[in-house]
């Protein structure tokens, strides 16, 4: 039987607030077995951009990344957020290493071609260096991955953190029984955005299409779920969308994806 | 005979200017054998601080690091500068990993006690994780080290990049024949700051004291040289201070330190 690997993507307000982040890191460090943490940090990037007078443009939950914005996301994601998480994990006696896609060439991407929209320095993942990740994981090191990739020609690129988590999950599904959790401040995918308790327990592709058409599921949740379903199709064992309480009880709550 | 390990600390204007940085990275990647790169990035940090309305305070070439300044140096050193260097090394087919002291617990520090001056979140190195560094180096991975450390209790700290390089050199001097090069925009330690060709070929501790007393050597050069001499005393084989041309010819030019 394959060993379990838990990949947690954490984002949203959980990352922005030092208290919820510390509480999350504690819970994360208590998950048994091998694990990887993928983080966002979008709101900090927006705040720093604002302070630097750089305008933030979003399309369908994705950031348009010009050269100046790229600098900001590299600073905030791969620097500020990443290193603070690593330092906190070390304080809990977990060996951790902060990585962006360029480090050890773990995630390579291709700059997105301009079709209708010029996303700028946004990277679509083309390869995951499974061998390097396995080296770390098998040595009980926790990779803490920032959603920054590179093109192999010296250019850093901005990649959606949900996509990053999903790509890592898919790439490692041959070697481990992977469970992928998207953690944020809500209890799961909500049927009514105004009602925090209207969690959809199980979401299959058909229901997803239906809810999308009805506008029940919208914005940033769409790429998250697209990523989740893509990962399921590629052999990832379990996908759950939940708040951080999910970490404490073996991911038995929140929204489970099914094909 | 011990194998050679070259540790290069690069700073000053070399890091700030994309062209000189790229040229430096090319030269660095051509150094034969095992290597580690330690970088600064101080002027970028100052520029970003200014843009964010955070005042920069320096005492004897060292930055006073309040909580806001710490955020900036973590972003700039461990994020922006570090990841751009790593991406460029990958493009030259050198496996590289960007690290701050918290990553893999490679460099642990203690927040400096307040005596005459409160340096804020500045860390004095207390330990280097030699085993983890050897694991990387022996696998032909180039560690690219940002001058940010941690205290093991979750707190990141700002550490002088020259000190960082010197501490790594000392820690690895048992396992490798270490040469440590401090690279910046000048040809070496100058006898006359106005004359770029007044390079002091060889500097011993006695001459250093003399030049310091006369004010020939001042400011940021003092901690750099203090670090260099400390490393020599602890078994580091060779210390040279030069511009990046030094990298191309086996460090045969610039200022050599002698006890």
XYZ file of C-alpha atoms in Angstrom:
518
model
C 0.000 0.000 0.000
C 1.203 3.502 -0.788
C 2.138 5.826 2.050
C -0.022 8.898 2.529
C 1.188 12.361 1.540
C -0.867 15.373 2.585
C -0.581 18.517 0.504
C -2.220 21.538 2.064
C -2.755 24.743 0.172
C -3.475 27.597 2.518
C -4.599 30.986 1.397
C -7.054 33.753 1.918
C -7.394 35.480 5.252
C -5.682 32.592 7.088
C -2.308 33.695 5.717
C -2.791 37.445 6.198
C -3.527 37.361 9.895
C -0.498 36.446 12.071
C -2.698 34.764 14.693
C -4.683 32.546 12.339
C -1.475 31.736 10.463
C 0.305 30.624 13.637
C -2.695 28.546 14.659
C -2.818 27.007 11.169
C 0.908 26.175 11.226
C 0.432 24.417 14.563
C -2.403 22.324 13.166
C -0.494 21.638 9.969
C 2.580 20.475 11.871
C 0.412 17.965 13.760
C -0.764 16.181 10.611
C 0.741 12.715 10.722
C 3.049 11.566 7.947
C 4.651 13.255 4.984
C 3.431 16.665 3.993
C 3.869 19.674 1.738
C 2.552 23.169 2.332
C 1.663 25.458 -0.554
C 0.736 28.996 0.372
C -0.693 32.071 -1.237
C -0.425 35.551 0.137
C -2.461 37.532 -2.345
C -3.882 40.119 -0.017
C -0.447 41.054 1.358
C 0.764 41.420 -2.220
C -2.159 43.699 -2.958
C -1.428 45.785 0.145
C 2.287 46.112 -0.654
C 1.486 46.935 -4.284
C -0.833 49.668 -3.118
C 1.776 51.081 -0.746
C 4.249 51.124 -3.657
C 1.710 52.762 -5.948
C 1.343 49.750 -8.249
C -2.169 49.064 -9.444
C -3.574 45.563 -8.924
C -5.605 44.084 -11.773
C -7.491 40.802 -11.360
C -9.314 38.774 -14.046
C -11.320 35.709 -12.939
C -9.459 35.565 -9.644
C -6.077 35.737 -11.372
C -3.613 38.559 -11.032
C -2.345 40.399 -14.081
C 1.400 40.417 -13.500
C 3.424 43.203 -15.089
C 7.150 43.524 -14.337
C 6.597 45.614 -11.200
C 3.846 43.355 -9.896
C 6.100 40.343 -10.457
C 8.697 41.927 -8.164
C 6.037 42.406 -5.506
C 4.695 38.839 -5.649
C 8.216 37.379 -5.591
C 9.016 39.522 -2.539
C 5.800 38.783 -0.702
C 5.193 35.124 -1.598
C 8.739 33.729 -1.846
C 10.139 36.115 0.755
C 7.895 37.463 3.473
C 5.173 34.810 3.695
C 7.367 31.822 2.848
C 10.188 32.516 5.290
C 7.858 33.341 8.158
C 6.094 30.010 7.706
C 9.420 28.156 7.535
C 10.723 29.858 10.692
C 7.532 28.929 12.549
C 7.719 25.302 11.419
C 11.339 25.136 12.582
C 10.234 26.435 15.976
C 7.924 23.383 16.146
C 10.881 21.110 15.361
C 9.721 20.354 11.856
C 12.496 20.503 9.318
C 11.183 22.708 6.556
C 12.569 24.337 3.460
C 10.986 27.228 1.624
C 10.978 26.801 -2.128
C 9.757 28.601 -5.168
C 9.642 26.773 -8.480
C 13.173 27.922 -9.361
C 14.717 26.364 -6.249
C 16.072 22.933 -7.170
C 14.104 23.491 -10.379
C 11.064 22.025 -8.602
C 8.384 23.644 -10.773
C 9.028 24.855 -14.271
C 6.471 26.903 -16.199
C 5.924 28.598 -19.512
C 4.897 32.248 -19.767
C 1.241 32.265 -20.735
C 0.661 33.175 -24.355
C -1.391 36.272 -24.993
C -4.847 35.402 -26.335
C -7.723 37.601 -25.204
C -5.909 38.804 -22.116
C -2.236 39.551 -21.531
C -1.626 38.106 -18.090
C 1.973 39.326 -18.148
C 4.533 37.303 -16.211
C 2.156 34.452 -15.423
C 3.414 30.904 -15.737
C 1.552 27.751 -16.689
C 3.231 24.735 -15.156
C 5.054 22.467 -17.617
C 7.034 20.249 -15.285
C 7.459 19.183 -11.666
C 10.811 17.821 -10.484
C 9.456 14.773 -8.666
C 12.897 13.380 -7.830
C 13.982 16.491 -5.905
C 10.674 16.687 -4.040
C 10.855 12.995 -3.109
C 14.417 13.504 -1.829
C 13.139 16.145 0.567
C 9.900 14.408 1.582
C 11.608 11.055 2.135
C 14.062 12.813 4.442
C 11.123 14.185 6.460
C 11.703 17.704 5.272
C 8.501 19.698 4.714
C 8.657 21.673 1.470
C 6.940 25.038 1.906
C 6.140 26.124 -1.611
C 5.505 29.687 -2.786
C 3.475 30.102 -5.985
C 6.358 31.454 -8.047
C 7.738 29.396 -10.922
C 10.484 29.884 -13.516
C 10.886 29.237 -17.212
C 14.341 27.652 -17.131
C 15.745 30.693 -18.935
C 16.151 32.875 -15.867
C 12.674 34.381 -15.776
C 10.538 34.077 -12.664
C 6.792 33.740 -13.218
C 3.679 34.111 -11.098
C 1.551 30.978 -10.830
C -1.787 30.537 -9.092
C -1.225 28.840 -5.728
C -4.174 26.467 -6.189
C -2.686 25.388 -9.516
C 0.709 24.935 -7.895
C -0.785 22.672 -5.204
C -2.758 20.708 -7.737
C 0.266 20.217 -10.024
C 2.376 18.965 -7.106
C -0.422 16.593 -6.084
C -0.708 15.165 -9.600
C 3.039 14.783 -10.011
C 3.390 12.911 -6.721
C 0.293 10.707 -7.115
C 2.397 7.868 -8.570
C 4.631 7.691 -5.502
C 2.245 8.510 -2.691
C -1.443 8.234 -1.828
C -2.009 11.978 -2.027
C -4.682 13.927 -0.215
C -4.922 17.551 -1.238
C -6.641 20.071 1.008
C -7.464 23.621 -0.009
C -7.708 25.497 3.292
C -9.144 28.941 3.661
C -11.369 30.881 6.056
C -14.700 29.266 5.025
C -15.977 25.842 6.068
C -16.054 24.623 2.473
C -17.756 25.434 -0.811
C -20.924 27.246 0.173
C -24.298 26.934 -1.513
C -25.217 30.343 -0.149
C -22.260 32.717 0.202
C -24.162 34.547 2.955
C -24.630 31.379 5.012
C -21.384 29.985 6.389
C -23.111 26.720 7.288
C -24.422 25.975 3.788
C -21.414 23.746 3.030
C -21.746 21.424 0.055
C -20.558 18.068 1.465
C -19.790 16.381 -1.829
C -19.333 18.049 -5.159
C -19.101 16.076 -8.387
C -18.300 17.440 -11.827
C -21.952 17.511 -12.864
C -23.075 19.481 -9.826
C -20.079 21.783 -10.284
C -21.176 22.648 -13.823
C -24.714 23.230 -12.587
C -23.655 25.510 -9.728
C -21.286 27.365 -12.006
C -24.061 27.989 -14.529
C -26.336 29.215 -11.740
C -23.643 31.550 -10.386
C -23.622 29.754 -7.017
C -19.938 28.999 -7.572
C -18.000 31.949 -8.968
C -14.767 33.972 -9.010
C -11.683 32.480 -7.369
C -13.545 29.301 -6.425
C -13.779 28.254 -10.090
C -10.044 27.815 -10.805
C -9.674 26.186 -7.375
C -12.288 23.575 -8.257
C -11.026 23.177 -11.822
C -7.644 22.389 -10.321
C -9.171 19.996 -7.836
C -11.085 17.993 -10.427
C -8.047 17.902 -12.724
C -6.026 16.432 -9.867
C -8.674 13.790 -9.098
C -8.640 12.708 -12.736
C -4.892 12.270 -12.531
C -4.878 9.877 -9.615
C -4.926 12.106 -6.553
C -6.749 10.133 -3.865
C -8.759 12.781 -2.022
C -9.506 16.466 -2.482
C -11.140 18.520 0.228
C -11.933 22.200 0.536
C -12.312 23.327 4.127
C -11.322 25.769 6.810
C -8.356 24.988 9.014
C -10.480 22.905 11.400
C -10.346 20.260 8.691
C -6.671 19.721 9.477
C -7.442 18.651 13.017
C -9.785 15.775 12.226
C -8.328 14.006 9.232
C -10.149 16.165 6.704
C -13.522 14.655 7.553
C -15.358 17.962 7.134
C -15.610 20.530 4.357
C -16.399 19.868 0.705
C -15.150 16.633 -0.854
C -14.689 16.464 -4.592
C -15.824 13.421 -6.584
C -15.642 12.739 -10.277
C 43.972 16.583 0.477
C 40.762 18.434 1.109
C 38.573 19.409 -1.825
C 38.185 23.112 -2.499
C 34.957 24.956 -1.679
C 34.539 28.515 -2.910
C 32.210 30.800 -0.987
C 31.493 34.064 -2.727
C 29.754 36.925 -1.026
C 28.455 39.415 -3.531
C 27.075 42.776 -2.610
C 27.118 46.447 -3.334
C 26.288 47.784 -6.752
C 26.927 44.395 -8.396
C 23.634 43.079 -7.014
C 21.563 46.193 -7.713
C 22.227 46.419 -11.422
C 20.592 43.616 -13.471
C 23.422 43.656 -16.050
C 26.315 43.419 -13.628
C 24.382 40.802 -11.641
C 23.842 38.622 -14.713
C 27.494 38.978 -15.685
C 28.529 38.094 -12.126
C 26.278 35.020 -12.069
C 27.870 33.819 -15.309
C 31.350 34.192 -13.857
C 30.289 32.586 -10.593
C 28.781 29.590 -12.369
C 32.107 29.044 -14.173
C 34.099 28.653 -10.949
C 35.246 25.042 -10.862
C 34.225 22.797 -7.989
C 31.828 23.179 -5.097
C 30.478 26.591 -4.292
C 28.126 28.679 -2.193
C 26.845 32.134 -2.995
C 25.937 34.594 -0.245
C 24.331 37.823 -1.367
C 23.359 41.152 0.041
C 20.910 43.530 -1.507
C 21.078 46.473 0.831
C 20.485 49.249 -1.651
C 17.322 47.605 -3.000
C 16.106 47.267 0.565
C 16.780 50.950 1.135
C 14.923 51.867 -2.058
C 11.901 49.697 -1.217
C 11.890 51.022 2.353
C 11.862 54.559 1.014
C 9.022 53.772 -1.386
C 7.068 52.326 1.557
C 7.852 55.347 3.707
C 10.061 53.437 6.155
C 13.123 55.309 7.349
C 16.502 53.566 6.974
C 18.952 53.935 9.850
C 22.529 52.684 9.586
C 25.170 52.512 12.336
C 28.736 51.471 11.353
C 27.496 49.977 8.100
C 24.810 47.966 9.862
C 21.106 48.458 9.417
C 18.874 49.152 12.402
C 16.051 46.679 11.891
C 12.671 47.529 13.368
C 9.658 45.278 12.678
C 8.766 47.054 9.431
C 12.355 47.098 8.190
C 12.615 43.378 8.953
C 9.663 42.746 6.633
C 11.408 44.709 3.892
C 14.757 42.916 4.195
C 13.067 39.505 4.287
C 11.117 40.424 1.147
C 14.065 41.890 -0.710
C 16.918 39.587 0.357
C 15.160 36.218 0.738
C 12.577 36.947 -1.958
C 13.441 39.297 -4.781
C 17.236 39.091 -4.914
C 17.529 35.448 -3.870
C 15.001 33.983 -6.291
C 16.277 35.983 -9.249
C 19.780 34.666 -8.652
C 18.489 31.093 -8.320
C 16.459 31.349 -11.542
C 19.501 32.648 -13.395
C 21.722 29.861 -12.075
C 19.130 27.285 -13.171
C 19.180 28.817 -16.649
C 22.925 28.038 -16.705
C 22.179 24.430 -15.741
C 23.487 24.814 -12.223
C 21.247 23.213 -9.646
C 20.721 25.887 -7.026
C 18.552 26.366 -3.987
C 17.800 29.668 -2.343
C 18.021 29.554 1.419
C 17.695 31.860 4.352
C 18.912 30.744 7.737
C 15.493 29.329 8.638
C 15.415 26.978 5.648
C 16.631 23.557 6.772
C 17.693 25.438 9.915
C 20.971 26.248 8.142
C 21.867 29.339 10.185
C 20.527 30.012 13.622
C 21.051 33.337 15.374
C 20.299 35.158 18.600
C 18.667 38.572 18.642
C 21.377 41.034 19.525
C 21.149 42.297 23.086
C 20.634 46.009 23.541
C 23.768 47.703 24.849
C 24.519 51.187 23.568
C 22.445 50.733 20.452
C 19.188 48.843 19.881
C 19.768 47.189 16.528
C 16.248 45.746 16.589
C 15.692 42.424 14.812
C 19.361 41.807 14.118
C 20.733 38.332 14.660
C 24.207 37.241 15.733
C 24.958 33.784 14.391
C 25.017 31.017 17.010
C 25.046 27.925 14.822
C 25.485 26.649 11.281
C 23.886 23.350 10.238
C 26.943 21.864 8.548
C 25.277 18.518 7.851
C 22.468 20.034 5.795
C 24.857 22.259 3.852
C 27.179 19.317 3.121
C 24.179 17.287 1.893
C 23.461 19.979 -0.676
C 27.052 20.759 -1.661
C 27.992 17.102 -1.987
C 25.036 16.669 -4.355
C 26.378 19.523 -6.495
C 23.598 21.858 -5.474
C 24.692 25.483 -5.073
C 23.213 27.033 -1.925
C 22.304 30.677 -2.582
C 22.108 32.195 0.865
C 20.222 35.352 1.827
C 21.416 37.177 4.963
C 18.322 36.405 7.013
C 18.568 34.097 10.015
C 16.126 32.781 12.624
C 16.185 32.237 16.366
C 14.620 28.769 16.417
C 11.529 30.219 18.099
C 9.843 31.434 14.934
C 11.493 34.842 14.705
C 13.360 35.855 11.566
C 16.385 38.100 12.064
C 18.524 40.323 9.864
C 22.192 39.359 9.727
C 25.035 41.130 7.947
C 25.795 39.302 4.677
C 29.567 39.476 5.214
C 29.086 37.876 8.617
C 26.854 35.205 7.082
C 29.516 34.346 4.485
C 32.254 34.313 7.072
C 30.247 32.078 9.441
C 29.552 29.585 6.649
C 33.242 29.596 5.686
C 34.307 28.909 9.265
C 31.730 26.170 9.762
C 32.779 24.343 6.589
C 36.552 24.763 7.039
C 36.792 21.319 8.676
C 35.294 19.556 5.652
C 36.633 21.603 2.764
C 39.592 23.773 1.864
C 37.545 26.969 1.853
C 38.306 30.091 -0.119
C 36.087 33.027 0.714
C 35.762 35.934 -1.683
C 34.029 39.194 -0.869
C 33.041 40.587 -4.264
C 31.851 44.122 -4.851
C 32.328 46.907 -7.384
C 35.856 47.937 -6.318
C 39.076 46.144 -7.201
C 39.888 45.481 -3.556
C 40.539 47.356 -0.337
C 41.756 50.765 -1.458
C 44.454 52.845 0.181
C 42.923 55.927 -1.379
C 39.136 55.757 -1.794
C 39.421 58.230 -4.668
C 41.896 56.064 -6.579
C 40.410 52.797 -7.816
C 43.867 51.450 -8.557
C 45.273 51.928 -5.058
C 44.481 48.327 -4.153
C 46.201 46.950 -1.066
C 47.533 43.578 -2.270
C 48.014 41.978 1.093
C 46.499 43.096 4.341
C 47.555 41.639 7.670
C 45.981 42.297 11.053
C 48.661 44.810 12.012
C 48.264 46.872 8.848
C 44.493 46.641 9.257
C 44.692 48.190 12.734
C 46.976 50.908 11.414
C 44.741 51.773 8.449
C 41.685 51.707 10.672
C 43.305 54.143 13.110
C 44.272 56.426 10.226
C 40.746 56.334 8.801
C 41.973 54.782 5.531
C 39.682 51.834 6.181
C 36.263 52.827 7.470
C 32.499 52.223 7.452
C 31.205 48.973 5.946
C 34.731 47.791 5.156
C 35.501 47.343 8.855
C 32.981 44.586 9.665
C 33.851 42.945 6.312
C 37.525 42.749 7.286
C 36.760 41.816 10.892
C 34.766 38.910 9.493
C 37.551 37.995 7.105
C 40.255 37.889 9.758
C 37.985 35.948 12.109
C 37.484 33.352 9.369
C 41.228 33.073 8.685
C 41.833 32.440 12.377
C 39.307 29.630 12.262
C 40.932 27.657 9.483
C 39.561 29.210 6.302
C 42.285 28.798 3.690
C 42.085 32.013 1.688
C 40.230 35.297 1.937
C 40.157 37.758 -0.901
C 38.325 41.048 -1.418
C 37.952 41.949 -5.071
C 35.661 42.987 -7.859
C 33.987 40.327 -9.958
C 37.002 40.044 -12.281
C 38.601 38.133 -9.439
C 36.196 35.257 -10.119
C 37.553 34.754 -13.612
C 41.180 34.196 -12.710
C 41.199 32.058 -9.598
C 41.083 35.019 -7.227
C 44.637 36.064 -8.042
C 43.834 39.775 -7.849
C 42.267 41.991 -5.201
C 43.216 42.220 -1.549
C 44.388 39.061 0.196
C 44.091 38.815 3.951
C 46.889 37.389 6.072
C 47.130 36.915 9.799
